Amino acid sequence: MEAVNTSLRCFNKAHVSELFEDDNLETVTSKEQKKLESTVQEMFCSKFQDQVLPRPVLLREQHSLFLMKAIHHLPDSSESLDVSRCWLCHWVLHSLNLLEQPLPASTVSDVCQFLARCQSPTGGFGGGPGQQAHLAATYAAVNALCTIGTEEAYNVIDREKLLHFLCSLKQPDGSFALHEGGEIDVRGVYCAASVASLTNIITATLFEDSINWVVRCQTWEGGLAGIPGLEAHGGYTFCGLGALVILKHEYLLDLKAMLRWAVCRQMRFEGGFQGRCNKLVDGCYSFWMSSVLAMLHHALIKQGDAELSRPNWVFDTRALQEYLLFCCQSPDGGLLDKPGKPKDFYHTCYCLSGLSIAQHFKGLDTQETVVLGDDGNKLAQNHPVYNVCPERVARALDYFGKLPIPEQRENGPTFHI
């Protein structure tokens, strides 16, 4: 009989001391937290039988099959995602890339042709063919095309019209609307900065005042809100910090305050991340928050903070891997938010993306990896800023970097809200 190995935090007896205590002041959220922790504890215990330590295993083949089926046919449950078809391409293609699952050349070409039909005559991409151009869908489509990384994929993007589209969404205060007449929040600046940098269409004035607007989104907590004055949120913090990293002005944020806020988002018992204070753990924040911490790690080291030369001081990469591998995998493929929730392509992508960040956190500087389980669990490395594998980012930057930046049409049609 194999001896009990306590190197896995979730099977160590001391782990129960991390269970939530409500100090005899029960609330709706405290009840939900305790209920979830009980479910997670049951999942850990169900895997630990006969004093034999279960080995964390990434269900690579099952996840690959789940994703490959989605390339050609989506389940009826995805009918409501008609406006998210570019997102589905990004989620599925990036997940397969992380799993190092190649696609046939004919399939790749089919995806390129489909995304070309999603491109609007006004520049940018809609959620599907014939739909209104949307900045978030444009980000997803450009990421998907960069993940494919072929000349056919790159040639889908009309860079001149794309720049014109971004200019039309730019607001006087530096923010970006997500579509014509649409909502304004920090996602807009990030999506614009991401696609503009990858395709080499950043002009001298495209992001004028955008940096200051993002800085104003930082709250007293340390994280970033969707717009100035609201609550800090993990997804918005990723978008704002990512935008400033791309624009090379992340140092204008209070990085230490953001670090304090971000490290507190990792849940003590579950090991995964929540997106806001007083919320439950959610698998997708495995990417949003681990990427924030990876970007902060780099930014603070750049500022000369020697303490951060020890990456695992920033967050517990092993605990995050435990949560994802033991609690977020569907046995028949696909990953999920938390135990009891259904699998979907969104959570499959962001759980795998976060798992990769956790595995390669040291590798960002030293090429070392900390992979829970055997080498079969190891994913391809993920870029914490773009959520595209680094070699695909480098390939896109090299390809588009050789092309001239289109002329910004200052007198073109614009709108403001």
Tab-separated table of C-alpha atoms in Angstrom:
chain	number	residue	atom	x	y	z
A	1	MET	CA	0.000	0.000	0.000
A	2	GLU	CA	1.326	3.401	-0.974
A	3	ALA	CA	2.181	5.708	1.914
A	4	VAL	CA	0.147	8.854	2.373
A	5	ASN	CA	1.930	11.747	0.687
A	6	THR	CA	1.038	15.086	2.227
A	7	SER	CA	2.753	17.111	-0.502
A	8	LEU	CA	-0.704	17.770	-1.916
A	9	ARG	CA	-2.167	20.557	0.191
A	10	CYS	CA	-5.763	19.372	-0.213
A	11	PHE	CA	-4.989	16.011	1.433
A	12	ASN	CA	-3.035	17.416	4.353
A	13	LYS	CA	-4.904	17.243	7.685
A	14	ALA	CA	-4.007	20.866	8.356
A	15	HIS	CA	-6.016	21.864	5.294
A	16	VAL	CA	-9.286	21.761	7.234
A	17	SER	CA	-8.067	24.699	9.290
A	18	GLU	CA	-8.596	26.827	6.186
A	19	LEU	CA	-12.362	26.263	6.215
A	20	PHE	CA	-14.437	29.423	6.385
A	21	GLU	CA	-15.498	30.705	9.832
A	22	ASP	CA	-18.509	33.007	10.014
A	23	ASP	CA	-17.896	34.047	13.658
A	24	ASN	CA	-21.507	33.094	14.434
A	25	LEU	CA	-22.776	35.804	12.088
A	26	GLU	CA	-24.507	33.867	9.350
A	27	THR	CA	-25.367	35.636	6.094
A	28	VAL	CA	-26.613	34.534	2.687
A	29	THR	CA	-23.084	34.672	1.293
A	30	SER	CA	-21.525	32.903	4.277
A	31	LYS	CA	-24.009	30.035	3.874
A	32	GLU	CA	-23.174	29.766	0.188
A	33	GLN	CA	-19.437	29.778	0.943
A	34	LYS	CA	-19.743	27.026	3.560
A	35	LYS	CA	-21.967	24.969	1.269
A	36	LEU	CA	-19.436	25.205	-1.553
A	37	GLU	CA	-16.502	24.360	0.717
A	38	SER	CA	-18.403	21.285	1.896
A	39	THR	CA	-18.864	20.175	-1.713
A	40	VAL	CA	-15.188	20.770	-2.509
A	41	GLN	CA	-14.142	18.880	0.628
A	42	GLU	CA	-16.320	15.934	-0.404
A	43	MET	CA	-14.677	15.920	-3.825
A	44	PHE	CA	-11.210	15.879	-2.284
A	45	CYS	CA	-12.185	13.143	0.176
A	46	SER	CA	-13.898	11.005	-2.488
A	47	LYS	CA	-10.604	10.804	-4.344
A	48	PHE	CA	-8.620	9.875	-1.229
A	49	GLN	CA	-9.429	6.260	-0.403
A	50	ASP	CA	-7.603	3.343	1.211
A	51	GLN	CA	-4.749	5.611	2.288
A	52	VAL	CA	-3.607	5.863	-1.339
A	53	LEU	CA	-2.953	9.359	-2.594
A	54	PRO	CA	-4.763	10.013	-5.881
A	55	ARG	CA	-2.633	11.438	-8.623
A	56	PRO	CA	-3.888	14.634	-10.240
A	57	VAL	CA	-4.497	13.836	-13.905
A	58	LEU	CA	-5.372	16.226	-16.697
A	59	LEU	CA	-8.010	14.507	-18.850
A	60	ARG	CA	-6.218	15.638	-21.984
A	61	GLU	CA	-7.839	13.221	-24.437
A	62	GLN	CA	-11.374	13.849	-23.149
A	63	HIS	CA	-10.939	17.627	-23.294
A	64	SER	CA	-9.475	17.435	-26.791
A	65	LEU	CA	-12.410	15.346	-28.055
A	66	PHE	CA	-14.918	17.721	-26.424
A	67	LEU	CA	-13.276	20.678	-28.164
A	68	MET	CA	-12.707	18.991	-31.541
A	69	LYS	CA	-16.416	18.167	-31.808
A	70	ALA	CA	-17.237	21.841	-31.319
A	71	ILE	CA	-15.257	22.820	-34.425
A	72	HIS	CA	-17.924	21.262	-36.654
A	73	HIS	CA	-21.014	20.898	-34.489
A	74	LEU	CA	-22.219	22.637	-31.352
A	75	PRO	CA	-24.787	21.161	-28.949
A	76	ASP	CA	-28.316	22.601	-28.870
A	77	SER	CA	-27.460	24.220	-25.536
A	78	SER	CA	-25.157	26.603	-27.416
A	79	GLU	CA	-28.010	28.096	-29.460
A	80	SER	CA	-28.058	31.202	-27.250
A	81	LEU	CA	-24.411	31.869	-28.162
A	82	ASP	CA	-25.136	32.929	-31.743
A	83	VAL	CA	-23.649	36.376	-30.989
A	84	SER	CA	-20.547	34.726	-29.516
A	85	ARG	CA	-19.392	32.628	-32.441
A	86	CYS	CA	-16.070	34.483	-32.765
A	87	TRP	CA	-15.595	33.900	-29.044
A	88	LEU	CA	-16.301	30.205	-29.526
A	89	CYS	CA	-13.568	30.094	-32.177
A	90	HIS	CA	-11.108	31.727	-29.767
A	91	TRP	CA	-12.073	29.571	-26.786
A	92	VAL	CA	-11.885	26.318	-28.738
A	93	LEU	CA	-8.757	27.069	-30.797
A	94	HIS	CA	-6.785	28.440	-27.852
A	95	SER	CA	-7.771	25.493	-25.641
A	96	LEU	CA	-6.637	23.035	-28.313
A	97	ASN	CA	-3.386	24.965	-28.696
A	98	LEU	CA	-2.754	24.759	-24.945
A	99	LEU	CA	-3.431	21.008	-25.141
A	100	GLU	CA	-1.028	20.840	-28.122
A	101	GLN	CA	-3.752	19.243	-30.211
A	102	PRO	CA	-3.160	19.990	-33.915
A	103	LEU	CA	-5.980	20.635	-36.377
A	104	PRO	CA	-6.130	19.471	-40.021
A	105	ALA	CA	-5.142	22.175	-42.518
A	106	SER	CA	-8.572	21.989	-44.149
A	107	THR	CA	-10.291	22.669	-40.817
A	108	VAL	CA	-8.010	25.618	-40.114
A	109	SER	CA	-8.856	27.070	-43.528
A	110	ASP	CA	-12.574	26.597	-42.865
A	111	VAL	CA	-12.247	28.584	-39.617
A	112	CYS	CA	-10.439	31.390	-41.460
A	113	GLN	CA	-13.199	31.561	-44.063
A	114	PHE	CA	-15.858	31.616	-41.357
A	115	LEU	CA	-14.159	34.455	-39.473
A	116	ALA	CA	-13.818	36.369	-42.748
A	117	ARG	CA	-17.618	36.234	-43.025
A	118	CYS	CA	-17.846	37.704	-39.513
A	119	GLN	CA	-15.814	40.755	-40.526
A	120	SER	CA	-17.992	43.834	-40.909
A	121	PRO	CA	-17.694	46.196	-43.902
A	122	THR	CA	-17.082	48.944	-41.313
A	123	GLY	CA	-13.948	47.140	-40.023
A	124	GLY	CA	-13.950	44.967	-36.868
A	125	PHE	CA	-15.859	41.720	-36.427
A	126	GLY	CA	-19.383	40.905	-35.355
A	127	GLY	CA	-20.336	38.002	-33.147
A	128	GLY	CA	-21.290	36.044	-36.268
A	129	PRO	CA	-21.768	36.575	-40.005
A	130	GLY	CA	-23.812	39.682	-40.797
A	131	GLN	CA	-23.852	40.916	-37.199
A	132	GLN	CA	-22.892	44.361	-35.934
A	133	ALA	CA	-19.186	44.931	-35.395
A	134	HIS	CA	-18.302	44.642	-31.703
A	135	LEU	CA	-14.976	45.343	-30.040
A	136	ALA	CA	-15.070	42.220	-27.853
A	137	ALA	CA	-15.919	39.999	-30.835
A	138	THR	CA	-13.091	41.707	-32.748
A	139	TYR	CA	-10.660	40.840	-29.955
A	140	ALA	CA	-11.835	37.215	-30.019
A	141	ALA	CA	-11.574	36.968	-33.819
A	142	VAL	CA	-8.082	38.505	-33.946
A	143	ASN	CA	-6.918	36.185	-31.152
A	144	ALA	CA	-8.334	33.184	-33.010
A	145	LEU	CA	-6.628	34.218	-36.255
A	146	CYS	CA	-3.325	34.803	-34.456
A	147	THR	CA	-3.658	31.391	-32.807
A	148	ILE	CA	-4.029	29.848	-36.269
A	149	GLY	CA	-0.998	31.883	-37.322
A	150	THR	CA	-1.048	31.207	-41.074
A	151	GLU	CA	-0.794	33.783	-43.851
A	152	GLU	CA	-4.397	32.970	-44.794
A	153	ALA	CA	-5.448	33.816	-41.247
A	154	TYR	CA	-3.499	37.078	-41.132
A	155	ASN	CA	-4.876	38.140	-44.511
A	156	VAL	CA	-8.437	37.932	-43.193
A	157	ILE	CA	-7.806	41.094	-41.136
A	158	ASP	CA	-8.395	44.368	-43.003
A	159	ARG	CA	-6.004	46.515	-40.961
A	160	GLU	CA	-7.013	49.849	-42.460
A	161	LYS	CA	-10.699	49.287	-41.760
A	162	LEU	CA	-9.867	47.855	-38.342
A	163	LEU	CA	-8.042	51.052	-37.398
A	164	HIS	CA	-10.962	53.117	-38.658
A	165	PHE	CA	-13.317	50.975	-36.566
A	166	LEU	CA	-11.249	51.532	-33.422
A	167	CYS	CA	-11.126	55.278	-34.060
A	168	SER	CA	-14.915	55.372	-34.413
A	169	LEU	CA	-15.313	53.872	-30.929
A	170	LYS	CA	-12.831	56.180	-29.212
A	171	GLN	CA	-14.430	58.601	-26.729
A	172	PRO	CA	-13.213	62.124	-25.834
A	173	ASP	CA	-12.087	60.980	-22.360
A	174	GLY	CA	-9.903	58.170	-23.768
A	175	SER	CA	-12.306	55.290	-23.149
A	176	PHE	CA	-13.747	53.064	-25.889
A	177	ALA	CA	-17.334	52.026	-26.520
A	178	LEU	CA	-17.716	48.326	-27.253
A	179	HIS	CA	-19.888	48.988	-30.288
A	180	GLU	CA	-21.740	51.852	-31.920
A	181	GLY	CA	-23.983	53.274	-29.213
A	182	GLY	CA	-22.761	50.575	-26.817
A	183	GLU	CA	-21.560	50.392	-23.229
A	184	ILE	CA	-18.261	51.860	-22.121
A	185	ASP	CA	-15.935	50.115	-19.684
A	186	VAL	CA	-12.305	49.119	-19.361
A	187	ARG	CA	-12.792	46.070	-21.583
A	188	GLY	CA	-12.953	48.455	-24.512
A	189	VAL	CA	-9.487	49.917	-23.932
A	190	TYR	CA	-7.990	46.456	-23.448
A	191	CYS	CA	-9.601	44.918	-26.539
A	192	ALA	CA	-8.566	47.929	-28.639
A	193	ALA	CA	-4.984	47.857	-27.304
A	194	SER	CA	-4.711	44.096	-27.804
A	195	VAL	CA	-5.872	43.980	-31.421
A	196	ALA	CA	-4.034	47.202	-32.338
A	197	SER	CA	-0.733	45.942	-30.921
A	198	LEU	CA	-0.988	42.472	-32.462
A	199	THR	CA	-1.800	43.889	-35.904
A	200	ASN	CA	0.567	46.891	-35.718
A	201	ILE	CA	-1.996	49.664	-36.140
A	202	ILE	CA	-1.215	51.766	-33.035
A	203	THR	CA	-0.968	55.399	-34.096
A	204	ALA	CA	0.287	58.401	-32.152
A	205	THR	CA	-3.230	59.498	-31.160
A	206	LEU	CA	-5.251	56.260	-31.027
A	207	PHE	CA	-4.805	55.870	-27.254
A	208	GLU	CA	-4.514	59.534	-26.349
A	209	ASP	CA	-5.985	59.971	-22.824
A	210	SER	CA	-6.747	56.223	-22.594
A	211	ILE	CA	-3.919	55.605	-20.133
A	212	ASN	CA	-5.144	58.258	-17.704
A	213	TRP	CA	-8.709	56.957	-18.005
A	214	VAL	CA	-7.618	53.421	-17.057
A	215	VAL	CA	-5.593	54.730	-14.095
A	216	ARG	CA	-8.752	56.462	-12.838
A	217	CYS	CA	-10.438	53.033	-12.723
A	218	GLN	CA	-8.176	51.893	-9.858
A	219	THR	CA	-10.165	51.795	-6.625
A	220	TRP	CA	-9.234	52.228	-2.967
A	221	GLU	CA	-9.091	48.410	-2.809
A	222	GLY	CA	-6.229	48.262	-5.306
A	223	GLY	CA	-7.984	46.489	-8.163
A	224	LEU	CA	-9.643	48.108	-11.164
A	225	ALA	CA	-13.323	48.763	-11.757
A	226	GLY	CA	-15.121	48.708	-15.084
A	227	ILE	CA	-15.374	52.500	-14.995
A	228	PRO	CA	-14.044	55.051	-12.485
A	229	GLY	CA	-15.852	54.955	-9.146
A	230	LEU	CA	-17.172	51.380	-9.104
A	231	GLU	CA	-16.035	48.192	-7.290
A	232	ALA	CA	-12.764	46.433	-8.128
A	233	HIS	CA	-13.300	43.303	-10.222
A	234	GLY	CA	-10.938	40.554	-11.381
A	235	GLY	CA	-11.883	40.635	-15.050
A	236	TYR	CA	-11.722	44.419	-15.250
A	237	THR	CA	-8.408	44.429	-13.386
A	238	PHE	CA	-6.986	42.042	-15.975
A	239	CYS	CA	-8.255	44.260	-18.799
A	240	GLY	CA	-6.950	47.522	-17.347
A	241	LEU	CA	-3.565	46.183	-16.310
A	242	GLY	CA	-3.202	44.293	-19.599
A	243	ALA	CA	-3.970	47.446	-21.583
A	244	LEU	CA	-1.374	49.459	-19.671
A	245	VAL	CA	1.228	46.695	-20.036
A	246	ILE	CA	0.654	46.756	-23.807
A	247	LEU	CA	0.875	50.565	-23.815
A	248	LYS	CA	3.941	50.423	-21.513
A	249	HIS	CA	2.464	52.578	-18.747
A	250	GLU	CA	1.586	50.024	-16.040
A	251	TYR	CA	3.931	51.870	-13.645
A	252	LEU	CA	1.318	54.638	-13.321
A	253	LEU	CA	-0.869	52.290	-11.272
A	254	ASP	CA	-0.364	51.660	-7.560
A	255	LEU	CA	1.074	48.209	-8.201
A	256	LYS	CA	1.634	47.305	-4.544
A	257	ALA	CA	-1.996	48.106	-3.702
A	258	MET	CA	-3.116	45.988	-6.644
A	259	LEU	CA	-0.901	43.134	-5.466
A	260	ARG	CA	-2.425	43.236	-1.968
A	261	TRP	CA	-5.918	43.092	-3.449
A	262	ALA	CA	-5.093	40.395	-6.005
A	263	VAL	CA	-3.420	37.919	-3.639
A	264	CYS	CA	-6.504	38.051	-1.412
A	265	ARG	CA	-8.625	36.722	-4.278
A	266	GLN	CA	-7.106	33.229	-3.942
A	267	MET	CA	-9.433	31.187	-1.735
A	268	ARG	CA	-7.798	29.627	1.303
A	269	PHE	CA	-9.605	26.290	1.222
A	270	GLU	CA	-10.502	25.756	-2.438
A	271	GLY	CA	-7.227	27.023	-3.905
A	272	GLY	CA	-8.930	28.722	-6.879
A	273	PHE	CA	-9.712	32.413	-7.292
A	274	GLN	CA	-12.770	34.563	-6.730
A	275	GLY	CA	-13.346	37.660	-8.847
A	276	ARG	CA	-14.412	40.058	-6.094
A	277	CYS	CA	-14.457	40.244	-2.332
A	278	ASN	CA	-17.216	38.134	-0.735
A	279	LYS	CA	-17.817	36.044	-3.870
A	280	LEU	CA	-17.468	32.314	-4.526
A	281	VAL	CA	-14.536	30.687	-6.292
A	282	ASP	CA	-14.919	30.467	-10.076
A	283	GLY	CA	-12.715	28.489	-12.463
A	284	CYS	CA	-12.517	31.273	-15.066
A	285	TYR	CA	-10.736	33.558	-12.588
A	286	SER	CA	-7.926	31.024	-12.623
A	287	PHE	CA	-6.840	32.922	-15.716
A	288	TRP	CA	-7.973	36.470	-14.982
A	289	MET	CA	-6.308	36.591	-11.548
A	290	SER	CA	-3.225	34.449	-12.171
A	291	SER	CA	-2.476	36.597	-15.223
A	292	VAL	CA	-2.863	39.760	-13.164
A	293	LEU	CA	-0.380	38.344	-10.661
A	294	ALA	CA	2.020	37.283	-13.427
A	295	MET	CA	1.896	40.780	-14.946
A	296	LEU	CA	2.360	42.377	-11.525
A	297	HIS	CA	5.308	40.089	-10.842
A	298	HIS	CA	7.043	41.299	-13.994
A	299	ALA	CA	6.154	44.942	-13.411
A	300	LEU	CA	7.432	44.964	-9.829
A	301	ILE	CA	10.648	43.155	-10.744
A	302	LYS	CA	11.138	45.777	-13.467
A	303	GLN	CA	10.864	48.379	-10.704
A	304	GLY	CA	13.613	46.591	-8.772
A	305	ASP	CA	11.562	44.758	-6.124
A	306	ALA	CA	13.980	41.961	-5.150
A	307	GLU	CA	11.449	40.241	-2.852
A	308	LEU	CA	9.432	39.221	-5.909
A	309	SER	CA	12.301	37.174	-7.289
A	310	ARG	CA	10.573	34.275	-5.509
A	311	PRO	CA	7.500	33.736	-7.751
A	312	ASN	CA	5.573	31.358	-5.468
A	313	TRP	CA	5.510	34.087	-2.844
A	314	VAL	CA	2.939	35.818	-5.072
A	315	PHE	CA	0.326	33.030	-5.213
A	316	ASP	CA	0.080	29.323	-4.508
A	317	THR	CA	0.432	27.816	-7.971
A	318	ARG	CA	0.082	24.252	-6.657
A	319	ALA	CA	-3.176	25.031	-4.847
A	320	LEU	CA	-4.654	26.477	-8.030
A	321	GLN	CA	-3.672	23.372	-9.976
A	322	GLU	CA	-5.261	21.157	-7.297
A	323	TYR	CA	-8.557	23.022	-7.577
A	324	LEU	CA	-8.623	22.851	-11.371
A	325	LEU	CA	-7.557	19.204	-11.685
A	326	PHE	CA	-9.625	17.753	-8.846
A	327	CYS	CA	-12.711	19.978	-8.881
A	328	CYS	CA	-13.184	21.522	-12.336
A	329	GLN	CA	-12.863	18.664	-14.837
A	330	SER	CA	-15.861	16.908	-16.333
A	331	PRO	CA	-15.111	13.168	-16.682
A	332	ASP	CA	-16.269	13.199	-20.319
A	333	GLY	CA	-14.285	16.306	-21.233
A	334	GLY	CA	-14.645	20.022	-20.683
A	335	LEU	CA	-14.039	22.156	-17.590
A	336	LEU	CA	-16.362	24.107	-15.349
A	337	ASP	CA	-16.822	27.014	-12.976
A	338	LYS	CA	-17.100	24.982	-9.767
A	339	PRO	CA	-18.423	21.578	-8.631
A	340	GLY	CA	-22.093	21.229	-9.515
A	341	LYS	CA	-21.949	23.587	-12.490
A	342	PRO	CA	-22.161	22.390	-16.124
A	343	LYS	CA	-19.114	22.380	-18.363
A	344	ASP	CA	-18.890	24.923	-21.175
A	345	PHE	CA	-16.388	26.200	-23.715
A	346	TYR	CA	-15.821	29.494	-21.885
A	347	HIS	CA	-14.740	27.815	-18.642
A	348	THR	CA	-12.817	25.131	-20.533
A	349	CYS	CA	-10.708	27.862	-22.129
A	350	TYR	CA	-10.092	29.959	-19.030
A	351	CYS	CA	-9.528	27.014	-16.680
A	352	LEU	CA	-6.892	25.626	-19.056
A	353	SER	CA	-5.450	29.121	-19.555
A	354	GLY	CA	-5.079	29.580	-15.792
A	355	LEU	CA	-3.667	26.078	-15.369
A	356	SER	CA	-0.985	26.940	-17.911
A	357	ILE	CA	-0.105	30.199	-16.124
A	358	ALA	CA	0.209	28.302	-12.828
A	359	GLN	CA	2.412	25.620	-14.389
A	360	HIS	CA	4.706	28.097	-16.130
A	361	PHE	CA	4.809	30.883	-13.553
A	362	LYS	CA	8.524	30.344	-12.890
A	363	GLY	CA	8.999	29.667	-16.552
A	364	LEU	CA	8.193	33.286	-17.314
A	365	ASP	CA	11.734	34.072	-16.159
A	366	THR	CA	13.755	30.879	-15.789
A	367	GLN	CA	12.095	28.287	-18.070
A	368	GLU	CA	11.393	26.124	-15.021
A	369	THR	CA	7.907	24.719	-14.527
A	370	VAL	CA	5.930	23.518	-11.515
A	371	VAL	CA	3.545	20.909	-12.894
A	372	LEU	CA	1.289	19.076	-10.456
A	373	GLY	CA	1.223	15.381	-11.342
A	374	ASP	CA	3.309	13.830	-14.101
A	375	ASP	CA	4.542	15.469	-17.292
A	376	GLY	CA	1.387	14.373	-19.121
A	377	ASN	CA	-0.417	17.203	-17.291
A	378	LYS	CA	1.847	19.864	-18.741
A	379	LEU	CA	0.175	22.380	-21.039
A	380	ALA	CA	1.751	24.682	-23.594
A	381	GLN	CA	2.813	28.035	-22.184
A	382	ASN	CA	0.242	30.837	-22.220
A	383	HIS	CA	0.845	34.576	-22.637
A	384	PRO	CA	-0.603	36.356	-19.559
A	385	VAL	CA	-1.359	39.579	-21.477
A	386	TYR	CA	-3.001	38.288	-24.672
A	387	ASN	CA	-4.241	34.806	-23.683
A	388	VAL	CA	-2.617	33.408	-26.812
A	389	CYS	CA	0.406	31.095	-26.735
A	390	PRO	CA	3.638	33.171	-26.763
A	391	GLU	CA	5.042	31.767	-30.000
A	392	ARG	CA	1.793	32.697	-31.797
A	393	VAL	CA	1.992	36.210	-30.327
A	394	ALA	CA	5.605	36.522	-31.504
A	395	ARG	CA	4.702	35.255	-34.969
A	396	ALA	CA	1.869	37.785	-35.331
A	397	LEU	CA	4.005	40.670	-34.056
A	398	ASP	CA	6.741	39.745	-36.515
A	399	TYR	CA	4.358	39.395	-39.484
A	400	PHE	CA	2.368	42.581	-38.923
A	401	GLY	CA	5.399	44.492	-37.651
A	402	LYS	CA	6.852	44.369	-41.150
A	403	LEU	CA	3.770	46.097	-42.580
A	404	PRO	CA	3.303	49.880	-42.559
A	405	ILE	CA	0.891	51.368	-40.040
A	406	PRO	CA	-2.256	52.486	-41.895
A	407	GLU	CA	-3.019	56.183	-41.974
A	408	GLN	CA	-5.499	57.229	-39.306
A	409	ARG	CA	-8.430	58.967	-40.957
A	410	GLU	CA	-9.059	61.814	-38.557
A	411	ASN	CA	-12.017	63.097	-40.558
A	412	GLY	CA	-13.695	59.739	-40.909
A	413	PRO	CA	-17.112	58.970	-39.433
A	414	THR	CA	-16.956	58.853	-35.627
A	415	PHE	CA	-19.543	58.899	-32.913
A	416	HIS	CA	-19.448	59.773	-29.243
A	417	ILE	CA	-21.740	58.926	-26.364
